[in-house]
Short mmCIF file of C-alpha atoms in Angstrom, two decimals:
data_model
loop_
_atom_site.label_atom_id
_atom_site.label_comp_id
_atom_site.label_asym_id
_atom_site.label_seq_id
_atom_site.Cartn_x
_atom_site.Cartn_y
_atom_site.Cartn_z
CA MET A 19 -9.49 23.10 -8.21
CA PRO A 20 -6.45 20.90 -8.89
CA SER A 21 -4.81 19.22 -5.90
CA MET A 22 -1.26 19.88 -4.75
CA ALA A 23 -0.12 16.60 -6.30
CA GLU A 24 -1.74 17.54 -9.63
CA LEU A 25 -0.12 20.97 -9.58
CA LEU A 26 3.30 19.49 -8.90
CA TRP A 27 2.79 16.95 -11.67
CA GLN A 28 1.78 19.66 -14.12
CA ARG A 29 4.76 21.73 -13.03
CA ALA A 30 7.15 18.80 -13.55
CA ALA A 31 5.62 18.04 -16.96
CA ALA A 32 5.96 21.65 -18.04
CA TRP A 33 9.58 21.72 -16.91
CA ALA A 34 10.37 18.46 -18.68
CA ALA A 35 8.74 19.69 -21.86
CA ARG A 36 10.98 22.72 -22.08
CA SER A 37 14.18 21.21 -20.64
CA ALA A 38 17.20 19.87 -22.52
CA PRO A 39 20.46 18.15 -21.54
CA PRO A 40 22.88 20.66 -19.97
CA ALA A 41 25.30 20.68 -22.90
CA ALA A 42 26.39 24.01 -24.36
CA ALA A 43 25.69 22.81 -27.90
CA ILE A 44 22.06 22.06 -27.08
CA LEU A 45 21.30 24.87 -24.66
CA PRO A 46 20.17 27.35 -27.36
CA LEU A 47 17.16 25.07 -27.81
CA PHE A 48 15.80 26.50 -24.54
CA GLY A 49 14.74 29.53 -26.56
CA ALA A 50 16.68 32.23 -24.74
CA PRO A 51 19.18 34.10 -26.95
CA ALA A 52 22.79 33.40 -26.10
CA LEU A 53 25.06 36.30 -25.28
CA ALA A 54 27.80 37.07 -27.74
CA ASP A 55 30.49 35.63 -25.52
CA GLY A 56 28.63 33.06 -23.44
CA LEU A 57 25.37 31.54 -22.25
CA SER A 58 22.22 33.48 -21.53
CA LEU A 59 21.17 33.64 -17.89
CA GLU A 60 18.32 31.21 -18.51
CA GLN A 61 20.69 28.75 -20.17
CA ALA A 62 23.24 29.08 -17.40
CA VAL A 63 20.64 28.49 -14.70
CA ALA A 64 19.27 25.45 -16.53
CA ALA A 65 22.81 24.07 -16.89
CA GLY A 66 23.68 24.76 -13.27
CA ASP A 67 26.66 26.84 -14.42
CA VAL A 68 27.12 29.42 -11.66
CA ALA A 69 30.10 31.13 -13.32
CA ALA A 70 28.18 31.58 -16.59
CA ALA A 71 25.16 32.88 -14.67
CA ARG A 72 27.33 35.43 -12.86
CA ALA A 73 28.82 36.52 -16.19
CA ALA A 74 25.35 36.97 -17.68
CA LEU A 75 24.27 39.03 -14.68
CA ASP A 76 27.40 41.18 -15.00
CA GLN A 77 26.37 41.89 -18.60
CA GLY A 78 22.97 43.17 -17.53
CA ALA A 79 20.73 40.10 -17.38
CA SER A 80 17.96 40.34 -14.77
CA ALA A 81 17.67 37.82 -11.92
CA GLY A 82 13.96 38.61 -11.85
CA GLU A 83 13.31 37.45 -15.41
CA THR A 84 10.05 35.56 -15.93
CA LEU A 85 10.02 32.50 -18.17
CA ALA A 86 7.19 30.59 -19.82
CA TYR A 87 4.20 29.65 -17.64
CA GLY A 88 5.18 32.39 -15.21
CA GLU A 89 8.17 30.42 -13.97
CA SER A 90 10.91 32.49 -12.40
CA LEU A 91 14.63 31.93 -12.82
CA LEU A 92 14.75 31.30 -9.08
CA ALA A 93 12.22 28.48 -9.46
CA ARG A 94 14.31 27.06 -12.32
CA ALA A 95 17.38 27.07 -10.09
CA ILE A 96 15.42 25.26 -7.38
CA GLU A 97 14.35 22.63 -9.91
CA THR A 98 18.02 21.93 -10.68
CA GLN A 99 18.81 21.76 -6.93
CA GLN A 100 21.72 24.22 -7.05
CA PRO A 101 22.09 26.05 -3.68
CA ARG A 102 24.94 28.21 -5.06
CA MET A 103 22.77 29.28 -7.99
CA VAL A 104 19.87 30.05 -5.65
CA ALA A 105 22.18 32.15 -3.47
CA LEU A 106 23.47 34.05 -6.51
CA LEU A 107 19.99 34.87 -7.84
CA LEU A 108 18.72 35.97 -4.43
CA ALA A 109 21.77 38.19 -3.98
CA GLN A 110 21.04 39.74 -7.38
CA GLY A 111 17.45 40.62 -6.52
CA ALA A 112 15.37 37.55 -7.39
CA LYS A 113 12.03 37.72 -5.55
CA PRO A 114 11.35 34.67 -3.33
CA ASN A 115 7.56 35.11 -3.34
CA VAL A 116 6.81 35.21 -7.08
CA ALA A 117 4.39 32.40 -7.95
CA ASP A 118 4.14 30.79 -11.35
CA ALA A 119 0.97 30.41 -13.41
CA GLU A 120 -0.10 27.45 -11.26
CA GLY A 121 0.31 29.30 -7.99
CA LEU A 122 3.50 27.55 -6.89
CA THR A 123 6.07 29.71 -5.14
CA PRO A 124 9.80 28.97 -5.00
CA LEU A 125 9.40 27.96 -1.33
CA VAL A 126 6.74 25.38 -2.16
CA LEU A 127 8.95 23.94 -4.90
CA ALA A 128 11.93 23.86 -2.55
CA CYS A 129 9.88 22.04 0.08
CA GLU A 130 8.67 19.55 -2.50
CA ARG A 131 12.27 18.86 -3.53
CA GLY A 132 13.20 18.54 0.14
CA ASN A 133 16.62 20.28 0.01
CA ALA A 134 17.00 21.75 3.50
CA GLU A 135 19.75 24.17 2.45
CA ILE A 136 17.66 25.76 -0.30
CA VAL A 137 14.62 26.00 1.97
CA GLY A 138 16.80 27.76 4.50
CA GLN A 139 18.08 30.20 1.86
CA LEU A 140 14.54 31.16 0.91
CA ILE A 141 13.47 31.62 4.52
CA GLU A 142 16.51 33.85 5.07
CA ALA A 143 15.36 35.86 2.05
CA ARG A 144 11.93 36.34 3.69
CA ALA A 145 9.95 33.88 1.66
CA ASN A 146 6.34 33.80 2.85
CA VAL A 147 6.05 30.60 4.89
CA ARG A 148 2.26 30.94 5.14
CA ARG A 149 1.42 31.32 1.47
CA ALA A 150 -0.49 28.22 0.35
CA VAL A 151 -0.97 26.83 -3.15
CA PRO A 152 -4.45 27.01 -4.69
CA ASP A 153 -5.67 23.82 -3.00
CA GLY A 154 -4.68 25.17 0.42
CA THR A 155 -1.53 23.10 0.97
CA THR A 156 1.00 25.19 2.90
CA PRO A 157 4.78 25.15 2.49
CA LEU A 158 4.97 23.71 6.02
CA ALA A 159 2.78 20.78 5.02
CA THR A 160 4.89 20.11 1.93
CA CYS A 161 8.12 20.30 3.93
CA ALA A 162 6.65 18.05 6.62
CA ARG A 163 6.05 15.47 3.92
CA PHE A 164 9.28 15.75 1.93
CA SER A 165 11.98 17.53 3.91
CA THR A 166 13.69 17.16 7.28
CA ALA A 167 12.59 17.80 10.85
CA ALA A 168 15.17 20.58 11.07
CA THR A 169 13.49 22.30 8.11
CA VAL A 170 10.10 21.94 9.74
CA GLU A 171 11.51 23.47 12.92
CA ARG A 172 12.97 26.37 10.97
CA MET A 173 9.68 27.05 9.20
CA LEU A 174 7.82 27.05 12.49
CA ALA A 175 10.36 29.51 13.89
CA ALA A 176 9.77 31.72 10.83
CA GLY A 177 6.06 31.94 11.62
CA ALA A 178 4.43 29.05 9.77
CA LYS A 179 1.06 28.13 11.27
CA VAL A 180 1.16 24.59 12.55
CA ASP A 181 -2.42 23.44 11.94
CA THR A 182 -3.61 25.09 8.72
CA PRO A 183 -5.71 22.56 6.77
CA ASP A 184 -5.83 22.27 2.98
CA SER A 185 -9.02 21.88 0.95
CA ARG A 186 -9.30 18.23 2.10
CA GLY A 187 -8.83 19.15 5.73
CA GLN A 188 -5.33 17.66 5.77
CA THR A 189 -2.74 19.32 8.02
CA ALA A 190 1.05 19.31 8.16
CA LEU A 191 0.95 16.66 10.91
CA MET A 192 -1.11 14.39 8.67
CA TRP A 193 1.33 14.88 5.80
CA ALA A 194 4.27 14.07 8.07
CA ALA A 195 2.47 10.99 9.37
CA SER A 196 1.58 9.85 5.86
CA ALA A 197 5.26 9.95 4.90
CA GLY A 198 6.39 8.20 8.08
CA LYS A 199 8.36 11.27 9.19
CA ALA A 200 8.33 10.61 12.94
CA GLN A 201 10.75 13.41 13.85
CA SER A 202 8.80 15.99 11.87
CA ALA A 203 5.57 14.75 13.42
CA ALA A 204 7.11 15.10 16.89
CA MET A 205 8.18 18.67 16.06
CA LEU A 206 4.66 19.57 14.92
CA LEU A 207 3.07 18.03 18.02
CA GLU A 208 5.45 19.99 20.21
CA ALA A 209 4.39 23.15 18.35
CA GLY A 210 0.72 22.48 19.13
CA ALA A 211 -0.60 20.42 16.20
CA ARG A 212 -3.91 18.78 17.09
CA ILE A 213 -3.32 15.05 17.34
CA ASP A 214 -6.94 13.99 16.71
CA ARG A 215 -7.96 16.52 14.07
CA THR A 216 -9.90 14.86 11.25
CA THR A 217 -9.95 15.39 7.51
CA LYS A 218 -13.22 15.93 5.68
CA ALA A 219 -13.20 12.22 4.90
CA GLY A 220 -12.80 11.36 8.59
CA PHE A 221 -9.12 10.39 8.88
CA THR A 222 -6.92 11.37 11.83
CA PRO A 223 -3.10 11.62 11.89
CA LEU A 224 -3.03 8.13 13.44
CA PHE A 225 -4.75 6.70 10.37
CA PHE A 226 -2.16 8.33 8.13
CA ALA A 227 0.67 6.92 10.26
CA VAL A 228 -0.80 3.42 10.14
CA ALA A 229 -1.23 3.64 6.37
CA SER A 230 2.37 4.83 5.96
CA GLY A 231 3.71 1.55 7.34
CA SER A 232 5.96 3.40 9.79
CA ALA A 233 5.92 1.71 13.18
CA GLU A 234 7.94 4.57 14.67
CA THR A 235 5.42 7.21 13.62
CA THR A 236 2.49 5.10 14.78
CA ARG A 237 4.16 4.57 18.16
CA LEU A 238 4.86 8.30 18.46
CA LEU A 239 1.21 9.22 17.98
CA LEU A 240 -0.01 6.49 20.31
CA ASP A 241 2.43 7.60 23.00
CA ALA A 242 1.23 11.18 22.49
CA GLY A 243 -2.35 10.13 23.23
CA ALA A 244 -3.92 9.59 19.81
CA ASP A 245 -7.53 8.40 20.03
CA VAL A 246 -7.49 4.67 19.20
CA SER A 247 -11.29 4.50 19.28
CA HIS A 248 -11.82 6.97 16.41
CA ARG A 249 -13.66 5.58 13.39
CA GLY A 250 -12.90 6.55 9.81
CA PRO A 251 -15.02 6.07 6.68
CA GLU A 252 -17.37 3.06 6.76
CA SER A 253 -16.77 2.92 10.52
CA THR A 254 -13.25 1.59 9.92
CA SER A 255 -11.11 1.43 13.06
CA ALA A 256 -7.37 2.01 13.26
CA PRO A 257 -6.73 -1.72 13.92
CA GLN A 258 -8.82 -2.65 10.89
CA LEU A 259 -6.89 -0.17 8.76
CA ALA A 260 -3.64 -1.72 10.01
CA ALA A 261 -4.97 -5.12 8.96
CA TYR A 262 -6.00 -3.82 5.51
CA GLN A 263 -2.53 -2.34 5.04
CA LYS A 264 -0.81 -5.50 6.35
CA ASN A 265 0.94 -3.26 8.87
CA TRP A 266 1.33 -6.01 11.45
CA ASP A 267 3.62 -3.98 13.74
CA ALA A 268 1.00 -1.24 14.01
CA LEU A 269 -1.75 -3.80 14.61
CA ARG A 270 0.30 -5.35 17.40
CA MET A 271 0.78 -1.96 19.04
CA LEU A 272 -2.91 -1.14 18.83
CA VAL A 273 -3.96 -4.49 20.31
CA GLU A 274 -1.41 -4.18 23.09
CA ARG A 275 -2.89 -0.79 24.04
CA GLY A 276 -6.18 -2.54 24.78
CA GLY A 277 -9.73 -1.53 24.04
CA VAL A 278 -9.87 -3.19 20.61
CA ASP A 279 -13.13 -4.98 19.79
CA LEU A 280 -11.82 -8.35 18.60
CA ALA A 281 -15.29 -9.65 17.76
CA GLU A 282 -16.09 -6.83 15.35
CA ARG A 283 -16.13 -7.62 11.64
CA ASP A 284 -14.70 -5.28 9.03
CA ARG A 285 -16.17 -4.38 5.64
CA ASN A 286 -14.90 -7.72 4.30
CA GLY A 287 -16.81 -9.54 7.03
CA GLU A 288 -13.62 -10.59 8.80
CA GLN A 289 -12.49 -10.31 12.39
CA LEU A 290 -8.88 -9.38 13.12
CA LEU A 291 -8.04 -13.02 13.87
CA HIS A 292 -9.19 -14.07 10.39
CA VAL A 293 -6.88 -11.51 8.80
CA ALA A 294 -3.97 -12.53 11.05
CA ALA A 295 -4.56 -16.21 10.26
CA ALA A 296 -4.26 -15.44 6.56
CA SER A 297 -1.07 -13.45 7.14
CA GLY A 298 0.80 -16.35 8.74
CA ASP A 299 2.04 -14.09 11.55
CA GLU A 300 1.99 -16.61 14.40
CA PRO A 301 3.04 -14.13 17.15
CA LEU A 302 0.23 -11.79 16.10
CA VAL A 303 -2.26 -14.68 16.14
CA GLY A 304 -1.02 -15.58 19.61
CA LEU A 305 -1.42 -11.98 20.80
CA LEU A 306 -5.00 -11.83 19.52
CA LEU A 307 -5.85 -15.16 21.13
CA ALA A 308 -4.27 -14.06 24.43
CA ASN A 309 -6.43 -10.93 24.35
CA GLY A 310 -9.63 -12.89 23.89
CA ALA A 311 -10.07 -13.45 20.16
CA ASP A 312 -12.39 -16.41 19.48
CA PRO A 313 -10.50 -19.24 17.69
CA ASN A 314 -13.86 -20.40 16.31
CA GLY A 315 -15.22 -17.00 15.37
CA LEU A 316 -16.90 -16.96 11.98
CA THR A 317 -16.64 -14.49 9.15
CA GLY A 318 -19.78 -12.60 8.20
CA PRO A 319 -21.17 -11.20 4.95
CA SER A 320 -19.04 -8.67 3.11
CA ARG A 321 -20.31 -5.10 2.85
CA ILE A 322 -18.39 -4.51 -0.37
CA THR A 323 -20.51 -3.79 -3.44
CA TRP A 324 -18.92 -5.28 -6.53
CA VAL A 325 -19.37 -3.45 -9.82
CA THR A 326 -18.48 -5.31 -13.01
CA GLU A 327 -18.87 -4.55 -16.69
CA ALA A 328 -21.42 -6.59 -18.60
CA ASN A 329 -19.78 -9.70 -20.11
CA PHE A 330 -16.51 -8.90 -18.32
CA GLY A 331 -16.48 -11.06 -15.24
CA MET A 332 -18.70 -11.34 -12.24
CA PRO A 333 -18.38 -10.78 -8.49
CA PRO A 334 -16.81 -13.59 -6.47
CA PRO A 335 -19.33 -16.00 -4.94
CA PRO A 336 -20.34 -15.29 -1.36
CA VAL A 337 -18.16 -17.01 1.21
CA PRO A 338 -20.04 -18.94 3.92
CA PRO A 339 -19.21 -18.26 7.59
CA THR A 340 -15.63 -19.47 7.97
CA PRO A 341 -13.41 -19.86 11.06
CA PRO A 342 -9.74 -18.78 11.24
CA LEU A 343 -8.53 -22.40 11.00
CA LEU A 344 -9.87 -22.87 7.48
CA ILE A 345 -8.39 -19.54 6.43
CA ALA A 346 -4.97 -20.50 7.81
CA ALA A 347 -5.19 -23.86 6.02
CA ARG A 348 -6.15 -22.21 2.73
CA HIS A 349 -3.09 -19.93 3.00
CA GLY A 350 -0.75 -22.74 3.98
CA ASN A 351 0.12 -21.37 7.42
CA VAL A 352 0.89 -24.51 9.43
CA PRO A 353 2.20 -22.88 12.66
CA VAL A 354 -0.95 -20.76 12.78
CA MET A 355 -3.12 -23.84 12.22
CA ARG A 356 -1.48 -25.53 15.20
CA ALA A 357 -1.76 -22.43 17.38
CA LEU A 358 -5.47 -22.12 16.64
CA VAL A 359 -6.17 -25.78 17.45
CA ALA A 360 -4.15 -25.45 20.66
CA ALA A 361 -6.35 -22.49 21.58
CA GLY A 362 -9.56 -24.48 21.00
CA ALA A 363 -10.28 -24.25 17.28
CA GLN A 364 -12.51 -27.12 16.11
CA PRO A 365 -10.76 -29.27 13.46
CA ALA A 366 -14.05 -30.99 12.59
CA PHE A 367 -15.79 -27.76 11.50
CA VAL A 368 -17.58 -27.97 8.16
CA ALA A 369 -18.77 -24.80 6.43
CA ALA A 370 -22.20 -24.46 4.84
CA ASN A 371 -20.73 -25.27 1.42
CA GLY A 372 -19.17 -28.45 2.76
CA THR A 373 -15.62 -27.15 3.06
CA ASN A 374 -13.61 -28.60 5.93
CA VAL A 375 -9.98 -28.04 6.92
CA VAL A 376 -8.70 -30.63 4.40
CA LEU A 377 -10.59 -29.10 1.49
CA ALA A 378 -9.47 -25.63 2.56
CA ALA A 379 -5.84 -26.76 2.52
CA ALA A 380 -6.36 -28.51 -0.84
CA ALA A 381 -7.46 -25.17 -2.29
CA GLY A 382 -4.07 -23.73 -1.36
CA ARG A 383 -0.58 -24.59 -2.50
CA SER A 384 1.13 -26.11 0.50
CA ALA A 385 1.74 -29.83 0.88
CA GLU A 386 2.73 -29.29 4.50
CA ALA A 387 -0.59 -27.58 5.27
CA LEU A 388 -2.50 -30.36 3.50
CA LYS A 389 -0.65 -32.98 5.53
CA GLU A 390 -1.37 -31.06 8.74
CA ALA A 391 -5.05 -30.77 7.82
CA LEU A 392 -5.28 -34.53 7.24
CA ALA A 393 -3.75 -35.09 10.67
CA MET A 394 -6.57 -32.95 12.09
CA ALA A 395 -9.38 -34.43 9.99
CA PRO A 396 -8.13 -37.75 8.54
CA ASP A 397 -10.47 -38.28 5.59
CA ALA A 398 -8.83 -37.64 2.24
CA ASN A 399 -12.07 -38.38 0.39
CA ALA A 400 -14.41 -35.94 2.15
CA ALA A 401 -16.37 -33.94 -0.40
CA ASN A 402 -17.96 -30.51 -0.37
CA ALA A 403 -21.52 -29.65 -1.36
CA ALA A 404 -20.56 -29.87 -5.03
CA GLY A 405 -19.11 -33.34 -4.54
CA ALA A 406 -15.52 -32.17 -5.02
CA THR A 407 -12.85 -33.95 -3.00
CA ALA A 408 -9.40 -32.71 -2.08
CA LEU A 409 -8.03 -34.53 -5.11
CA HIS A 410 -10.46 -32.70 -7.40
CA MET A 411 -9.31 -29.40 -5.95
CA VAL A 412 -5.59 -30.10 -6.14
CA ILE A 413 -5.79 -31.22 -9.79
CA GLY A 414 -8.10 -28.32 -10.61
CA GLY A 415 -5.61 -25.88 -9.09
CA GLY A 416 -3.33 -26.22 -12.10
CA MET A 417 0.44 -26.48 -12.30
CA HIS A 418 2.52 -25.12 -9.42
CA GLY A 419 5.61 -26.07 -7.46
CA GLU A 420 3.79 -27.96 -4.71
CA LEU A 421 1.52 -30.00 -7.01
CA GLY A 422 3.54 -33.25 -6.92
CA ALA A 423 4.03 -33.11 -3.15
CA MET A 424 0.31 -32.44 -2.56
CA LEU A 425 -0.70 -35.34 -4.79
CA ARG A 426 1.68 -37.62 -2.91
CA VAL A 427 0.20 -36.54 0.43
CA LEU A 428 -3.28 -37.40 -0.83
CA ALA A 429 -2.14 -40.70 -2.30
CA ASP A 430 -0.49 -41.62 1.00
CA HIS A 431 -3.77 -40.92 2.80
CA GLY A 432 -5.91 -43.04 0.47
CA ALA A 433 -7.39 -40.42 -1.83
CA ARG A 434 -9.47 -42.03 -4.59
CA ALA A 435 -9.25 -40.89 -8.19
CA ASP A 436 -12.57 -42.54 -9.18
CA LEU A 437 -14.96 -40.48 -7.06
CA ALA A 438 -17.17 -38.27 -9.22
CA ASP A 439 -18.33 -34.81 -8.23
CA ALA A 440 -21.88 -33.51 -8.74
CA ARG A 441 -21.19 -33.03 -12.45
CA GLY A 442 -19.97 -36.59 -12.85
CA THR A 443 -16.28 -35.71 -13.22
CA THR A 444 -13.63 -37.78 -11.47
CA PRO A 445 -10.16 -36.56 -10.50
CA ALA A 446 -8.67 -39.06 -12.97
CA ALA A 447 -10.75 -37.64 -15.81
CA MET A 448 -9.71 -34.13 -14.84
CA ALA A 449 -6.05 -35.08 -14.90
CA GLN A 450 -6.24 -36.92 -18.23
CA GLY A 451 -8.14 -34.08 -19.91
CA GLY A 452 -6.23 -31.18 -18.41
CA LEU A 453 -2.78 -29.65 -18.73
CA ALA A 454 -0.10 -32.02 -19.96
CA THR A 455 2.20 -31.00 -17.11
CA VAL A 456 -0.47 -31.75 -14.52
CA LYS A 457 -1.30 -35.07 -16.19
CA ALA A 458 2.37 -36.10 -16.18
CA ILE A 459 2.74 -35.45 -12.45
CA TYR A 460 -0.60 -37.12 -11.70
CA ASP A 461 0.48 -40.21 -13.65
CA GLN A 462 3.75 -40.37 -11.73
CA VAL A 463 1.93 -40.37 -8.40
CA PHE A 464 -1.29 -42.28 -9.10
CA GLY A 465 -0.12 -44.49 -11.94
CA GLN A 466 -0.88 -44.23 -15.64
CA LYS A 467 -4.30 -45.51 -16.72
CA ALA A 468 -5.22 -46.87 -20.11
CA ALA A 469 -8.31 -44.70 -20.04
CA PRO A 470 -9.70 -42.10 -17.67
CA VAL A 471 -11.54 -43.51 -14.68
CA LEU A 472 -15.16 -42.45 -15.09
CA ALA A 473 -18.10 -42.32 -12.77
CA PRO A 474 -20.72 -45.04 -13.38
CA ALA A 475 -23.16 -42.67 -15.07
CA LEU A 476 -20.49 -41.50 -17.48
CA ALA A 477 -19.26 -45.03 -18.07
CA GLU A 478 -22.74 -46.04 -19.29
CA ALA A 479 -22.73 -43.08 -21.67
CA HIS A 480 -19.27 -44.04 -22.95
CA PRO A 481 -19.29 -47.87 -23.58
#
């Protein structure tokens, strides 16, 4: 069974396929025969010409005419968003409950368009506010998503059921929350919508509000008593969803309410503090630390299963347990780096693959973060398990706006260009054999060499 979104898409495509610009010279292309002295009713409705439509009706045209795909003239008028045309057709006997071939009634279309005046006209004409489309989506749910709170209130007054789920278990409150319609959500709650009802997939209205990015809607549901402890698919919590969506305001609200497990890792293996450290949101980092987040907490293994096509890439390598400080350094978030150290983060931490705070910063694109990292761990020539130093990583990172500044920071701190990694490659050799733009900036900072500086083993092989 097609979903509501699919039905609306099909409906729009069908309308576009048989529509034409509203010019009298082109209107006969719609297929309806023109009257001897004017437009046909179908042409007049499509053009939004109320006077021509009234003239066609006066000459015997029927307001109840059915077009291709079972579309009614009333539905066509709703598509063109003409309240005066809708009023005329209803006054001339157009039926407000005639569905098209896809099961969409004029009221559903009006709700999808969101025009409160047209929705009101249909309700006045006794449109069935409870008649759902084939996938179970009700007009109330569609209006809650697209129209105004006043329209939602009017539909409820006309007898719409507040908590009818569609085939996915999604209710009008969830649709309102997903669209960030706080006023409509408040109206539905006042009418008795269940605040913690779940979809078949396990989502509550709070999850939809968090995903919408609307702080106002999230706050409304929290104030109304939404269950913060509910878990969605893969045991995802509302705070974790807020972190996935980068909805930092919602995450702040959830943490401030208390009861959030700050030591829990998400499906990526990260705690909330790791995600906040990557975001650069220093106040959020401070809030998490104040509520007990561990500044030295380590990431864990990811639960994500990567699927790749043969010969078309491979999953990223596993990341060793990593503290928030290294993540902040990698993302160039200096204020967060300082806040973490002030809260007890260990600057001397070295991950299992040999990465320390300097190497983490070198993998990013911030000279300021690299300088801060060297102030915390002052060894510009520390190498990881593969023998790569910060200079290897900066040169290997390619051309970017911070390249020259990062190279100067390393040069100022004594970085050596002649140290070979496990494969025998030195930073100087990388620069000389790489991009011309990178080489030019490297030469400006480290000085031009007559030949690449090679490791001893390579020097013997290249006399």
